[in-house]
């Protein structure tokens, strides 16, 4: 525990990221318990009110209580990020390991596909995908849509890491000791890549949150759920700037900045944690 | 003769959180004009620290804590940054260790030389520059057209000579060379050191040569300074130090230099009955990167080789790029031959499945160069030893495996209680490599591929590990394929020697025949290029191939 | 030399463009209900100008040859794209999609090209400077702030800037490409008006991407400083200025130019949302309107053209690269 604290003092980015995200999670978890999040839906409060005792964060033009929206929206946005990020890293890890271990034409097909798909701008493909699906996309659908492309980066990175590891002497030793491909992947490579997998999971979650908020801000998200991205969409659509509803503009921006900066700090802090180990391992 | 450099009581500390490390303590020495002085010692002895202090390039947390160093009357210690930078190159020039990557990859040799001149008050251009560069290149034995080449278009030896050309561009009084040939093969090493000799004869610059190889020192310097743990333990004329070393540390260092002089007698072979070979390479060769229209690079030309019949130690000797590692990898089944076949008991290695593959793994094992990376950092070292016993069905139970491991450790002189149950990073380099040898002993393979097993362990341990290879042959009937660049150790341990050059076998025969009386010119060149730790023995006799840039260069690994 | 490099890179970029086209073709077909047909049906039901609608449906069926096998449809679709026949807008029939895009494209290219290049140059210099051993104190102090900007998507920064500069201080317009009153013309006054309107959107892209470039450059510069040639340059007493510019930055530039090519897609996608925030009349705004109106042909057309532009830009970067790296130059000669 003390060692952990000492490490966090040395790795300021990791500490900062944990602090920001921890604060945000605490805000929404406590809010969920003490505040009525049903108020996050339209017509549950007076329209376009400044922050007051009854509605501490004010209300929007459709009568949503913005404190309830921030509480529920943070959780929904994190949910999308976690589902899509976990799926992305899961699929990516399998593809990356398979490509690196089997090599040959298997590798050529996998890495060729990843290279082409990485060059295609992800958000644009997601726009085509999301707009082609008829009806309202709820947050789970949104997570699946984003997961459809979220595996590209993890697959590429994990393949590269596994390729370096494959040439490590201890992998060769393990093969000499009679280990097969599966044993090499799971018993020899995986444990050494765990910190790295953790770092790439956070990076994938961060990317998924970025994509989901972007898609929602374009109006491609759920119209019945109060996510952070949809709040931006409604705010822009209904001209909060022109109508002078400053709180409606400011609040989602602040929450999103905290979320993005927190995820970014956590991700780069974890990279710092994951990489020295890899250097000694290879 | 006047002294170029006078160092008095120089001390350098590295201030760490856990306390100060005394990297150099009360170091005092002088270098006379035109004198060549060698600094020897193992890594961490402080020789590089002293050099950095003289150059004013100690990095935080390193700091000079006392003493003085005068370069022809100029005090170097405490000199302001800018003044020290002006002094470098113009009066004290540096030749780096890693010449392979020391030149800016995006600029030509001409530009690299011009940069040094320009920042020391000689901004030359046009024909003045071209003439100056041509003159400098000629002085280090390179042709003028080298000036327009980029670093990646030069061989390692040529790059090192470009660095020497830069070092002499302002005719410094002292040249400081830090292991300038450690990345080069023996043949190129000799050429580069001869260039240093020429330069001194022409310019009269003094040379401070840092290194660890007594052979190289004996051939190139006048005086030796031996360092250990930041102190000078012995200093004197090179002949005196080599003939009559006074300090026990110096004696140990000199004793651990392998030469072609001594050789253990053949030893008795435990079994002489006729056995069929385990591994048979039938015209096996390997080509890399061949495509539809490209022929590819021939890493190993097709060759025939049988291993695992009569136990013996076969050395495969060659410089980097000779194909020796590819040969080892084919035997181990890591690389498939693109020509001919690699057979295990008559079956192609790549086609082995199930029980046959298990049997192959039991019979063919390896010891690698780097003993640290051979252990998975995630597990305790036990796993590396127990895994093959269990996976290959040699033992049934864990307790049986533990018993075998303990016995094997004892056999290589390790206390099982002190090494087993630990992680690799908790052991010393020597302990790790001995564990790897213990692993080989325990498995009793028929064929053991030992790829440079001693090039990364301390000099003092080398002979113990080489002797273990002989034990394997004598007591356990193992055939050892000893892969190395070092002719002297090959001579010391092996029965047979095979010399590889550019993927082809140039000479093959008993160790005595090949290394004492080499028949092939290339082997002759290799043998002649070995620096002997004896200043009275001439370095080489045969004519050197010139590597001056006019000959078509061989393609490097990039 | 340039030709051989071109020939080597072309297949990859062609694959990217064909992939984007294929996704455009396949995704609506894979959806449970074909969104295009649904939309057409909806429009037909709503009535409006019936004659137009039937013309639209006819052109839709013709274009895709809906009675043909899928594979034939696919190739005739690709052929259409190759000749920039992107079909008609559903919302503004009979306006052609290609014409809508052509009108919006100059706005986007102008905004993106200038802001990306400015951010790249500043980001590289700044990142290299803060990694340098003896960096100016000011650079070190503002570094964490600049780095944090890398975490933010452009549009979020755009919203924040709008809030401060256009909403509170009101020194910049809230949005648009030019003033409502201004008439597009080739005059100084109009050019100035356009420039004035482009400042905030450009600033949000520049600020957010400076952080990204500075961050990666810093990492690379730290690595480069450990290279033998940097230590050797110092041991030769070369000036600090020369070591920073000609030895450090010059070598860091190489991987960063490659990274620029790979980032173009990311930058373009980010710009779409920036244009939405600022109501900027480029392809991003066109795309947003099309999404609002379920104008599928415009969506697919914009995505296809943006991917095509990125592929072309990558090709250009790729052809410039050998001029910077002698090693690639030599490789191409062989």
Tab-separated table of C-alpha atoms in Angstrom, chain B residues 55 57 59 81 85-86 88-89 94-96 98 101-107 111-112 115-116 118-120 150 152-153 162-163 166-167 555 558, chain C residues 133-134 225 227-240 242-243 246-248 250-251 254 324-331 333-334:
chain	number	residue	atom	x	y	z
B	55	UNK	CA	35.545	15.935	-21.508
B	57	UNK	CA	30.402	15.584	-20.091
B	59	UNK	CA	25.705	13.836	-16.562
B	81	UNK	CA	30.359	24.782	-20.335
B	85	UNK	CA	32.891	22.717	-25.564
B	86	UNK	CA	35.399	24.876	-27.460
B	88	UNK	CA	36.669	19.523	-27.161
B	89	UNK	CA	37.656	18.494	-30.685
B	94	UNK	CA	36.954	11.917	-28.668
B	95	UNK	CA	36.514	8.722	-30.676
B	96	UNK	CA	33.295	6.972	-29.627
B	98	UNK	CA	29.452	2.982	-30.910
B	101	UNK	CA	25.425	4.977	-34.776
B	102	UNK	CA	27.605	7.945	-33.962
B	103	UNK	CA	27.189	9.804	-37.228
B	104	UNK	CA	24.046	11.823	-37.914
B	105	UNK	CA	22.102	9.504	-40.251
B	106	UNK	CA	20.646	12.300	-42.375
B	107	UNK	CA	23.851	14.063	-43.367
B	111	UNK	CA	28.723	17.748	-43.615
B	112	UNK	CA	29.648	15.928	-40.390
B	115	UNK	CA	30.043	20.885	-38.602
B	116	UNK	CA	32.963	20.286	-36.274
B	118	UNK	CA	32.411	25.415	-38.285
B	119	UNK	CA	31.673	25.315	-34.568
B	120	UNK	CA	35.350	25.750	-33.754
B	150	UNK	CA	25.651	8.917	-45.905
B	152	UNK	CA	24.214	3.954	-43.920
B	153	UNK	CA	26.340	3.636	-47.035
B	162	UNK	CA	35.341	8.716	-40.381
B	163	UNK	CA	35.110	9.327	-36.628
B	166	UNK	CA	36.718	14.063	-37.424
B	167	UNK	CA	38.856	13.628	-34.310
B	555	UNK	CA	25.237	-4.995	-47.778
B	558	UNK	CA	19.620	-2.698	-42.439
C	133	UNK	CA	17.986	19.276	-21.544
C	134	UNK	CA	18.250	23.022	-21.186
C	225	UNK	CA	18.831	12.559	-27.242
C	227	UNK	CA	21.256	8.239	-29.493
C	228	UNK	CA	24.986	7.855	-29.991
C	229	UNK	CA	25.107	10.622	-32.584
C	230	UNK	CA	23.735	13.182	-30.112
C	231	UNK	CA	26.310	12.271	-27.467
C	232	UNK	CA	29.008	12.292	-30.141
C	233	UNK	CA	27.907	15.722	-31.392
C	234	UNK	CA	28.249	17.064	-27.869
C	235	UNK	CA	31.624	15.377	-27.422
C	236	UNK	CA	32.739	17.196	-30.576
C	237	UNK	CA	31.807	20.505	-28.996
C	238	UNK	CA	29.132	21.351	-31.551
C	239	UNK	CA	26.965	24.366	-30.748
C	240	UNK	CA	23.722	23.858	-28.889
C	242	UNK	CA	23.223	23.016	-34.276
C	243	UNK	CA	22.676	20.003	-32.064
C	246	UNK	CA	20.278	19.743	-37.300
C	247	UNK	CA	20.862	16.691	-35.144
C	248	UNK	CA	17.816	16.464	-32.871
C	250	UNK	CA	15.944	16.979	-38.020
C	251	UNK	CA	15.835	13.311	-37.003
C	254	UNK	CA	11.180	11.809	-39.985
C	324	UNK	CA	13.854	14.110	-46.020
C	325	UNK	CA	15.411	10.711	-45.441
C	326	UNK	CA	18.550	9.732	-47.379
C	327	UNK	CA	18.134	6.108	-46.311
C	328	UNK	CA	14.803	5.801	-48.118
C	329	UNK	CA	16.284	7.678	-51.056
C	330	UNK	CA	19.023	5.072	-51.370
C	331	UNK	CA	16.557	2.231	-51.042
C	333	UNK	CA	17.480	3.954	-56.102
C	334	UNK	CA	18.212	0.281	-55.922
